[in-house]
mmCIF file of C-alpha atoms in Angstrom:
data_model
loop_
_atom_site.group_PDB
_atom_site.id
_atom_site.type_symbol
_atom_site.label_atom_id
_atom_site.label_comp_id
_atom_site.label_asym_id
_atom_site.label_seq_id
_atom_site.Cartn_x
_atom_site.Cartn_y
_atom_site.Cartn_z
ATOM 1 C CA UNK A 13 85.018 48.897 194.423
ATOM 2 C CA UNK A 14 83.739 52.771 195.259
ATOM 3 C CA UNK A 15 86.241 55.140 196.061
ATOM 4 C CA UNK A 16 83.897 56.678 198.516
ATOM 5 C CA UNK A 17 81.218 54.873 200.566
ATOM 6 C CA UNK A 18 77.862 54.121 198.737
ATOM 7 C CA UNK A 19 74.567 56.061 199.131
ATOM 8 C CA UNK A 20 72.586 53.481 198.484
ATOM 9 C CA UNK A 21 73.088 49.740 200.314
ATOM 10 C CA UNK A 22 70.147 47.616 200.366
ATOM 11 C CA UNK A 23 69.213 43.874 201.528
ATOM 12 C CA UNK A 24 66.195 41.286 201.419
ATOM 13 C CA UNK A 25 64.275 43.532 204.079
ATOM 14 C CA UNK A 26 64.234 46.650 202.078
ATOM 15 C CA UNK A 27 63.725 44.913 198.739
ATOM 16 C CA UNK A 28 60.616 43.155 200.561
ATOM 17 C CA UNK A 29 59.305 46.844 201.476
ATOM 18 C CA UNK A 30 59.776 48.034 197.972
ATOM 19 C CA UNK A 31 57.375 44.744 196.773
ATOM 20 C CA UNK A 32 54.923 44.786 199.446
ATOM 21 C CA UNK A 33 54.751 47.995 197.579
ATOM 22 C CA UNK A 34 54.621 47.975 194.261
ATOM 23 C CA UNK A 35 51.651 44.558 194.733
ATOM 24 C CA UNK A 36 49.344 47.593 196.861
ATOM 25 C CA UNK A 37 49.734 50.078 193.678
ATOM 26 C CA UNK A 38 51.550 52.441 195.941
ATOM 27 C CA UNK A 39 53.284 55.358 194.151
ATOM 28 C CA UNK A 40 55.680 56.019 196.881
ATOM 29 C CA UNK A 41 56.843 54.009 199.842
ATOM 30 C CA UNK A 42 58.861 54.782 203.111
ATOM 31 C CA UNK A 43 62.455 52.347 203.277
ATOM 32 C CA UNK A 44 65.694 52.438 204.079
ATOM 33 C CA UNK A 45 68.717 53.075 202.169
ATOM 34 C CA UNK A 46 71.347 52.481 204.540
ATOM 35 C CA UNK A 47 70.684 49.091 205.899
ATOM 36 C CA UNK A 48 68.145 50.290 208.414
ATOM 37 C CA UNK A 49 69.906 53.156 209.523
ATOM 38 C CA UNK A 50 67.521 55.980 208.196
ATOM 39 C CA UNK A 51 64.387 56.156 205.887
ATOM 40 C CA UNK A 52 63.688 57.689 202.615
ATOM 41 C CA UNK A 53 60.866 58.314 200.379
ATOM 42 C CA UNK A 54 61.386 56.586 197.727
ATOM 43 C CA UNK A 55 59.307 56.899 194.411
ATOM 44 C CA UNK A 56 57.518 53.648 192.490
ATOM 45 C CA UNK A 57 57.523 53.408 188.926
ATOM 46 C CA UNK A 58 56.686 51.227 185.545
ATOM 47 C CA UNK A 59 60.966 50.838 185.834
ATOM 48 C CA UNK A 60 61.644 50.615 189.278
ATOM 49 C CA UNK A 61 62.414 51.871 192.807
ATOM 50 C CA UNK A 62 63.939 55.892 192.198
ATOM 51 C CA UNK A 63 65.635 56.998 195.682
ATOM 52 C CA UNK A 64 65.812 60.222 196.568
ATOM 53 C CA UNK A 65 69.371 61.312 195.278
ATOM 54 C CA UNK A 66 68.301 59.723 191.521
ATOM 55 C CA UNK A 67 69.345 56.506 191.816
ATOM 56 C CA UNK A 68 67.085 53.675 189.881
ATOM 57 C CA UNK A 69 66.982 50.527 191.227
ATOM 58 C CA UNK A 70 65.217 48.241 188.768
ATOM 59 C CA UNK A 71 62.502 45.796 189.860
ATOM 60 C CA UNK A 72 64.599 43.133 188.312
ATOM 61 C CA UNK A 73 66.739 43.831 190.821
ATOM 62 C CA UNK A 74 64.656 44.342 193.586
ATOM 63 C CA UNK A 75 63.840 40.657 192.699
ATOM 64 C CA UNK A 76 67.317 39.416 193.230
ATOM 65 C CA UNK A 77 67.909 41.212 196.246
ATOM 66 C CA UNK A 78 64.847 39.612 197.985
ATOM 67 C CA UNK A 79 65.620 36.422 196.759
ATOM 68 C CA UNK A 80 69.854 36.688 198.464
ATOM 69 C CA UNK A 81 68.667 35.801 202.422
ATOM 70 C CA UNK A 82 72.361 36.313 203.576
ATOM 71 C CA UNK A 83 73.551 39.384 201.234
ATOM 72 C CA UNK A 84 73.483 42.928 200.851
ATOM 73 C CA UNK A 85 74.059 45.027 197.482
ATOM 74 C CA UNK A 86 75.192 48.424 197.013
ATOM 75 C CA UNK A 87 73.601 50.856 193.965
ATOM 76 C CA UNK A 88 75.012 52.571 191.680
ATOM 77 C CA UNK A 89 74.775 54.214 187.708
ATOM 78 C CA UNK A 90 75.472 50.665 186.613
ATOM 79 C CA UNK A 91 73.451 48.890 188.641
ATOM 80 C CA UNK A 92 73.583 46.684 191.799
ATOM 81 C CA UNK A 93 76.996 44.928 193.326
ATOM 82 C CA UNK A 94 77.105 42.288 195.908
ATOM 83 C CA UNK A 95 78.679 43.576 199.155
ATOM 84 C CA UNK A 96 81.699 40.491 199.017
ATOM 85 C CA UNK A 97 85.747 40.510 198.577
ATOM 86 C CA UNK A 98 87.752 37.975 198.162
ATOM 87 C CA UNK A 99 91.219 38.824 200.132
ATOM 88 C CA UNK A 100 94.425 37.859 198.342
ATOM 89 C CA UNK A 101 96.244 38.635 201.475
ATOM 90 C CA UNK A 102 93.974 35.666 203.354
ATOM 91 C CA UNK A 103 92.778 34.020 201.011
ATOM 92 C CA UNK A 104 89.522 34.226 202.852
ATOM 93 C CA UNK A 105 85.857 35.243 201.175
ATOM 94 C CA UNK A 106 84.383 38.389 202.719
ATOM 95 C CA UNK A 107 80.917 39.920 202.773
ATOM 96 C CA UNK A 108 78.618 41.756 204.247
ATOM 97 C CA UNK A 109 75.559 39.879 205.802
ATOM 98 C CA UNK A 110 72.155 41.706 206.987
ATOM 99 C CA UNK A 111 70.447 41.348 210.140
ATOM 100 C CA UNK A 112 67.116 42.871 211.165
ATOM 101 C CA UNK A 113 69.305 45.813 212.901
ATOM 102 C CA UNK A 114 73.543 46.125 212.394
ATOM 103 C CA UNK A 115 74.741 43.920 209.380
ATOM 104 C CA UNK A 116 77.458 41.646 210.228
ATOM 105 C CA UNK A 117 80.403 40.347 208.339
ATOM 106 C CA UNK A 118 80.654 37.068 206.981
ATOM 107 C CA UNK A 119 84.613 35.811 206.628
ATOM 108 C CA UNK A 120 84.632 32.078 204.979
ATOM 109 C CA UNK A 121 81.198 32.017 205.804
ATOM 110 C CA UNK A 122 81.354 32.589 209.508
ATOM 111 C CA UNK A 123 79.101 35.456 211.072
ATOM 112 C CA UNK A 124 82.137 37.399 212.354
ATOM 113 C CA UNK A 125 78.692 38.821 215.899
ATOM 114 C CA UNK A 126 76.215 36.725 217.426
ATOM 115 C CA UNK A 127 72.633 36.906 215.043
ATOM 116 C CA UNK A 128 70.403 34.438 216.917
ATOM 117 C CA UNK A 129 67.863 36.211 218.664
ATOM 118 C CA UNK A 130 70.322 39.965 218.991
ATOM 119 C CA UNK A 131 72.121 41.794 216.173
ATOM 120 C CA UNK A 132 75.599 42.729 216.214
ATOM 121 C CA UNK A 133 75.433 46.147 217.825
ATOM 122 C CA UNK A 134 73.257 44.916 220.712
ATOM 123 C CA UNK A 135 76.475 41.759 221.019
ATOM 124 C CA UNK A 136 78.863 44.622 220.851
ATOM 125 C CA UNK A 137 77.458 47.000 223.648
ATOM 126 C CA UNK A 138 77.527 43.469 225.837
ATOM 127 C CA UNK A 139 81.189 43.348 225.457
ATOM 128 C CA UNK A 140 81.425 47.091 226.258
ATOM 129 C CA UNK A 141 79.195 46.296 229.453
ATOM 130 C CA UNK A 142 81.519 43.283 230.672
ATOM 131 C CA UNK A 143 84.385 46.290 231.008
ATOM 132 C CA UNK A 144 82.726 49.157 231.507
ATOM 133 C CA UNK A 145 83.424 51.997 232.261
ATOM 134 C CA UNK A 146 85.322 51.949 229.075
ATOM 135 C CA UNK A 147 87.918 54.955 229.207
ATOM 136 C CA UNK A 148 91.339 56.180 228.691
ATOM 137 C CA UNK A 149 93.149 54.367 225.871
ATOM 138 C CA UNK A 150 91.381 51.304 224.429
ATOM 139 C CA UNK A 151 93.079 48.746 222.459
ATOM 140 C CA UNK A 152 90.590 46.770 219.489
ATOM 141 C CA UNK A 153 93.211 44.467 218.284
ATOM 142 C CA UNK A 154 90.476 43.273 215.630
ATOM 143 C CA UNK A 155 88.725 45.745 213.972
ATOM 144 C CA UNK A 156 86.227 43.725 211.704
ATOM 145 C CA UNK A 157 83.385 46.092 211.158
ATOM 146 C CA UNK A 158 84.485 48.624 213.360
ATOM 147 C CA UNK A 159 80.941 48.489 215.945
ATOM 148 C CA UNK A 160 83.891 47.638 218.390
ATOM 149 C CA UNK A 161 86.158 50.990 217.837
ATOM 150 C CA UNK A 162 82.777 53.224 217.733
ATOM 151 C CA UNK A 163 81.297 52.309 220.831
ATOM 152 C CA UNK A 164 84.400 52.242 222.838
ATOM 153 C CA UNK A 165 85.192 55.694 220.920
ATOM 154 C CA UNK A 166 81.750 56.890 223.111
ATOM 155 C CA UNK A 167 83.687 57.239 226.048
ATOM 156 C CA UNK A 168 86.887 56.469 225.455
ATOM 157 C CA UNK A 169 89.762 59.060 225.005
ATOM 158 C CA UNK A 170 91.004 57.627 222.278
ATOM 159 C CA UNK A 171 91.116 54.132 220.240
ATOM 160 C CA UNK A 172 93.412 52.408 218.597
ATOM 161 C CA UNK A 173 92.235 49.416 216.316
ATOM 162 C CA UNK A 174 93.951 47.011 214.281
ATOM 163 C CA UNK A 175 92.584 44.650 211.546
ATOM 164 C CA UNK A 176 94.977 42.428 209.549
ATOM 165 C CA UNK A 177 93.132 42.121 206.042
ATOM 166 C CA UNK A 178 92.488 45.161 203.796
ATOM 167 C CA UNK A 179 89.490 43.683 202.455
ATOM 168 C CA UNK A 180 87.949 43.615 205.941
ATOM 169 C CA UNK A 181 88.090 47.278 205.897
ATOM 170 C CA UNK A 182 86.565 47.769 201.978
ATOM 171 C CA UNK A 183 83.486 46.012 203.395
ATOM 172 C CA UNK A 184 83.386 48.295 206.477
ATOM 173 C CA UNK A 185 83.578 51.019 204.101
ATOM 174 C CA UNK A 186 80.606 50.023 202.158
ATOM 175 C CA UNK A 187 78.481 49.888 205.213
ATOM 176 C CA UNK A 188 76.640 52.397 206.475
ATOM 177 C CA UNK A 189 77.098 51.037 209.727
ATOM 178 C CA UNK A 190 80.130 51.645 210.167
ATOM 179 C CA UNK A 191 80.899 55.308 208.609
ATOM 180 C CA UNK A 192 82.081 56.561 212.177
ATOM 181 C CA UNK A 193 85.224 54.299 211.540
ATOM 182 C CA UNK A 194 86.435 56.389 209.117
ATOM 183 C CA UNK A 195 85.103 59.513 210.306
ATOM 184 C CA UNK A 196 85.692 59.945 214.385
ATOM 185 C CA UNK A 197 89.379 61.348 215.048
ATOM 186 C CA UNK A 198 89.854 59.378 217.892
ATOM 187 C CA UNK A 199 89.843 56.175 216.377
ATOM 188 C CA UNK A 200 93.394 55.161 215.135
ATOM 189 C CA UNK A 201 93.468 52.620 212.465
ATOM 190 C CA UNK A 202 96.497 50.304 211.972
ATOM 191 C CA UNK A 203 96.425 47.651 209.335
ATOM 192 C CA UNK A 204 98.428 44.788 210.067
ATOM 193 C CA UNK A 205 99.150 41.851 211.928
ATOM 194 C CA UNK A 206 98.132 42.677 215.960
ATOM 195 C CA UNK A 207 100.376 39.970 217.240
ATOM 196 C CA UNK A 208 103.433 42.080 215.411
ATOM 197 C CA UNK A 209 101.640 45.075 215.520
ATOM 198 C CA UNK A 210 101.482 45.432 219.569
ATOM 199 C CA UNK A 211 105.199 44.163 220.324
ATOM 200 C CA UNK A 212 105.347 47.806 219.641
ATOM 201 C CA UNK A 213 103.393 49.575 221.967
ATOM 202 C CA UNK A 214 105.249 50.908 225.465
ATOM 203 C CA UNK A 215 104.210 48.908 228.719
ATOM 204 C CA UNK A 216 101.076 50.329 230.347
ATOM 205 C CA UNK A 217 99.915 51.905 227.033
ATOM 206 C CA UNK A 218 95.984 51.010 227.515
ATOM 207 C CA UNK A 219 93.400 51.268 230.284
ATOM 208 C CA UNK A 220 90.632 48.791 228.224
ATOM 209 C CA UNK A 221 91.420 45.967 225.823
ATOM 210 C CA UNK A 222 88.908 44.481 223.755
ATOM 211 C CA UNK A 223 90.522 41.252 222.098
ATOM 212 C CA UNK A 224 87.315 40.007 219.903
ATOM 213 C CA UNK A 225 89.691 37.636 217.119
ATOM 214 C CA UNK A 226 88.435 35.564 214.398
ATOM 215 C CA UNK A 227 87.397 32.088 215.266
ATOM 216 C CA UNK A 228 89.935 29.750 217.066
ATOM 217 C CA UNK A 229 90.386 27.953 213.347
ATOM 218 C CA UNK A 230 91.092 30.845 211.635
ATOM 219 C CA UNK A 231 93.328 32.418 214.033
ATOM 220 C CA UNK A 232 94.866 29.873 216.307
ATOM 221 C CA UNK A 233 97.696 32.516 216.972
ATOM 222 C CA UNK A 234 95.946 35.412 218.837
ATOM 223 C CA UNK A 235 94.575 32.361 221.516
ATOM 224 C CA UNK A 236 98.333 31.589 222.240
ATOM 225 C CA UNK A 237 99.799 32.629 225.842
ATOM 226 C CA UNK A 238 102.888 34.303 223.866
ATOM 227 C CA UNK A 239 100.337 36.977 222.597
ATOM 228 C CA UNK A 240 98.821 37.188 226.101
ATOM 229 C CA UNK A 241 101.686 37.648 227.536
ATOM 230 C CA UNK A 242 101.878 40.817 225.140
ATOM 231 C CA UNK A 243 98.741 42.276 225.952
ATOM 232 C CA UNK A 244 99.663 41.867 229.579
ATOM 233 C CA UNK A 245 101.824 43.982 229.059
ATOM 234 C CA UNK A 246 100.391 47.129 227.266
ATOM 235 C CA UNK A 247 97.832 46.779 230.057
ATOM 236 C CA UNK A 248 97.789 49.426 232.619
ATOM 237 C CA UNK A 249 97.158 48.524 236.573
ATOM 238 C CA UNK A 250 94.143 48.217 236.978
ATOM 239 C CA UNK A 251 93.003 47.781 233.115
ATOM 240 C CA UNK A 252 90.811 45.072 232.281
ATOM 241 C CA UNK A 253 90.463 42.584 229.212
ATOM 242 C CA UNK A 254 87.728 41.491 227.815
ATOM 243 C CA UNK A 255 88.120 38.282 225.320
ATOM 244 C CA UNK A 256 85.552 37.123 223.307
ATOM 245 C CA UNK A 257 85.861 33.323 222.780
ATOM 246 C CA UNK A 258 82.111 31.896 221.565
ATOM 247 C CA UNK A 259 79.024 30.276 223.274
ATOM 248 C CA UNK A 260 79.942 28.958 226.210
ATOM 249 C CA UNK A 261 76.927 26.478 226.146
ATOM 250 C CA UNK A 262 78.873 24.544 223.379
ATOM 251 C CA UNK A 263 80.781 22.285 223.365
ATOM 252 C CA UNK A 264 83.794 23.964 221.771
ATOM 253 C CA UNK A 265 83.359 26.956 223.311
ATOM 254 C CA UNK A 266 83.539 25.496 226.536
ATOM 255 C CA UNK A 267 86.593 23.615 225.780
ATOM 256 C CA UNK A 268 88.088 27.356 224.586
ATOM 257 C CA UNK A 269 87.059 28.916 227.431
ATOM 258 C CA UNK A 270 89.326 26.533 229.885
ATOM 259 C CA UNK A 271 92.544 26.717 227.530
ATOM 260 C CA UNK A 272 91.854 30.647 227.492
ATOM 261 C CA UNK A 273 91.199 31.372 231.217
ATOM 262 C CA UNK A 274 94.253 28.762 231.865
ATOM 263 C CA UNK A 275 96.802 30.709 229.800
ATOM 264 C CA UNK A 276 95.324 33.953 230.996
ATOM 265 C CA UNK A 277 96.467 33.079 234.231
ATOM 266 C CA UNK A 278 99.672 32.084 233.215
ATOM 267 C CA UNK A 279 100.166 35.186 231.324
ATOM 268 C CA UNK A 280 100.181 37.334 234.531
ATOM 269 C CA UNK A 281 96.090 38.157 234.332
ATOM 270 C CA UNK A 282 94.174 38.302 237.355
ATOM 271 C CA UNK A 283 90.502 38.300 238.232
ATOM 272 C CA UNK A 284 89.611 36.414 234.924
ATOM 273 C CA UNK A 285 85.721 36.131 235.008
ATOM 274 C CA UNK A 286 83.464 34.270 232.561
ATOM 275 C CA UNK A 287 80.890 36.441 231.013
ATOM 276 C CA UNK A 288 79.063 34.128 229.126
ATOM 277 C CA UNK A 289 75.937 36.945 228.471
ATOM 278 C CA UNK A 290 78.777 38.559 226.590
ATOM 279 C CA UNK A 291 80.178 35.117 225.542
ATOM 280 C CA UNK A 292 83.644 36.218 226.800
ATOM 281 C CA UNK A 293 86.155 36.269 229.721
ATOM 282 C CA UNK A 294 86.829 39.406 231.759
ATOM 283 C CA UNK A 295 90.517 39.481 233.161
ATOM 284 C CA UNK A 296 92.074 42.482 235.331
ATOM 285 C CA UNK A 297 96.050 43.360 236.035
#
């Protein structure tokens, strides 16, 4: 695992630039080295792909990168590493999966964003819409990636955020994605358990709360009205909630949706609106 985050993270897309390539006779080719987020010339040769900073990526490699549909790989002096963790505290398998724009994060082999037919940044600025304008305080109680934390951090004064496995955040660190996570002062991290973690926040601490959890099987706790009842609480008047919950078009999301709106309601929330382009609920106080 690097200290620092790496220079180089690549996928499928970027090894099938480097191929389309190398089969034309090019010498050099435009790509990215960040997932997408930038490009760089990078040079062809007899050995492999050289980026601009020196690093070699070997056409051997290249090859196994193209051939990984749901992986991404970071470079280094030794060579390439799968972006993956396995997390002792959860026992659950981490890694980084690449879209055509924002990589998501696969945990036990569920994407953690929506991939059909929108990327993960486009799903996060829906949830942003559903309570915008997004201000004041703001409350992530799952920080995942981070695309959460760094949009709200856009507008917001400041952001707290709160992810309960370590190895969530070594992925986040290894993509490029997410650098503003560990870079923006006015994102807080807290590492921990959010049902614990916000017993200890003062009533009326935030203005926004977006409460985007694992899925219902992997996290059966932060669906329960006893942790609603807790974010009613560090909800200012006249906040607003958003909770994503799934597709509402499915079956099981529609049968999540009811129990969630229901103990919403019984929590003290008001105005709780589905949202399904944003495949959430919206709820005031």
């Amino acid at each position: 695992m690097p200290e620092s985050a790496p220079r180089v993270v690549l996928s499928r897309f970027q090894a099938a630039d480097l191929l389309r390539a190398r089969e034309r006779g090019d010498e050099r080719v435009l790509t990215s080295a960040d997932l997408g987020l930038s490009t760089s010339d990078v040079a062809l040769t007899e050995e492999g792909a050289r980026f601009p900073d020196g690093e070699l990526l070997l056409w051997e490699d290249v090859d196994e990168i193209a051939d990984r549909e749901n992986a991404c790989f970071r470079l280094d002096d030794a060579g390439i590493h799968e972006i993956r963790v396995f997390s002792e505290h959860t026992n659950w398998v981490r890694a980084l999966m690449p879209t055509r724009g924002a990589p998501t994060m696969l945990v036990s082999g569920i994407p953690m964003h929506r991939i059909l037919g929108i990327d993960p940044r486009q799903d996060t600025l829906r949830k942003m819409r559903a309570v915008a304008p997004v201000n004041g305080v703001v409350l992530d109680t799952a920080t995942g990636l981070g695309y959460t934390a760094i949009e709200a951090a856009r507008t917001a004064e400041r952001v707290i955020t709160i992810e309960l496995d370590p190895a969530g955040l070594e992925i986040a660190r290894q993509n490029p994605w997410s650098r503003e996570l560990f870079d923006n002062p006015r994102i807080q991290q807290i590492v921990g358990d959010a049902c614990d973690e916000v017993e200890q926040f003062a009533d009326g601490t935030f203005s926004r709360i977006i409460h985007d959890p694992p899925a219902l099987s992997l996290a059966g706790e932060l669906y329960s009205g006893a942790f609603y009842r807790q974010l009613f609480r560090v909800l200012r008047r006249n906040g607003r909630l958003f909770h994503y919950i799934g597709d509402p078009a499915s079956a099981s999301g529609r049968n999540t949706t009811s129990g969630v709106i229901r103990r919403l309601k019984e929590s003290g929330f008001t105005r709780v609106e589905r949202r399904p382009e944003a495949f959430g609920v919206v709820a005031g106080r």
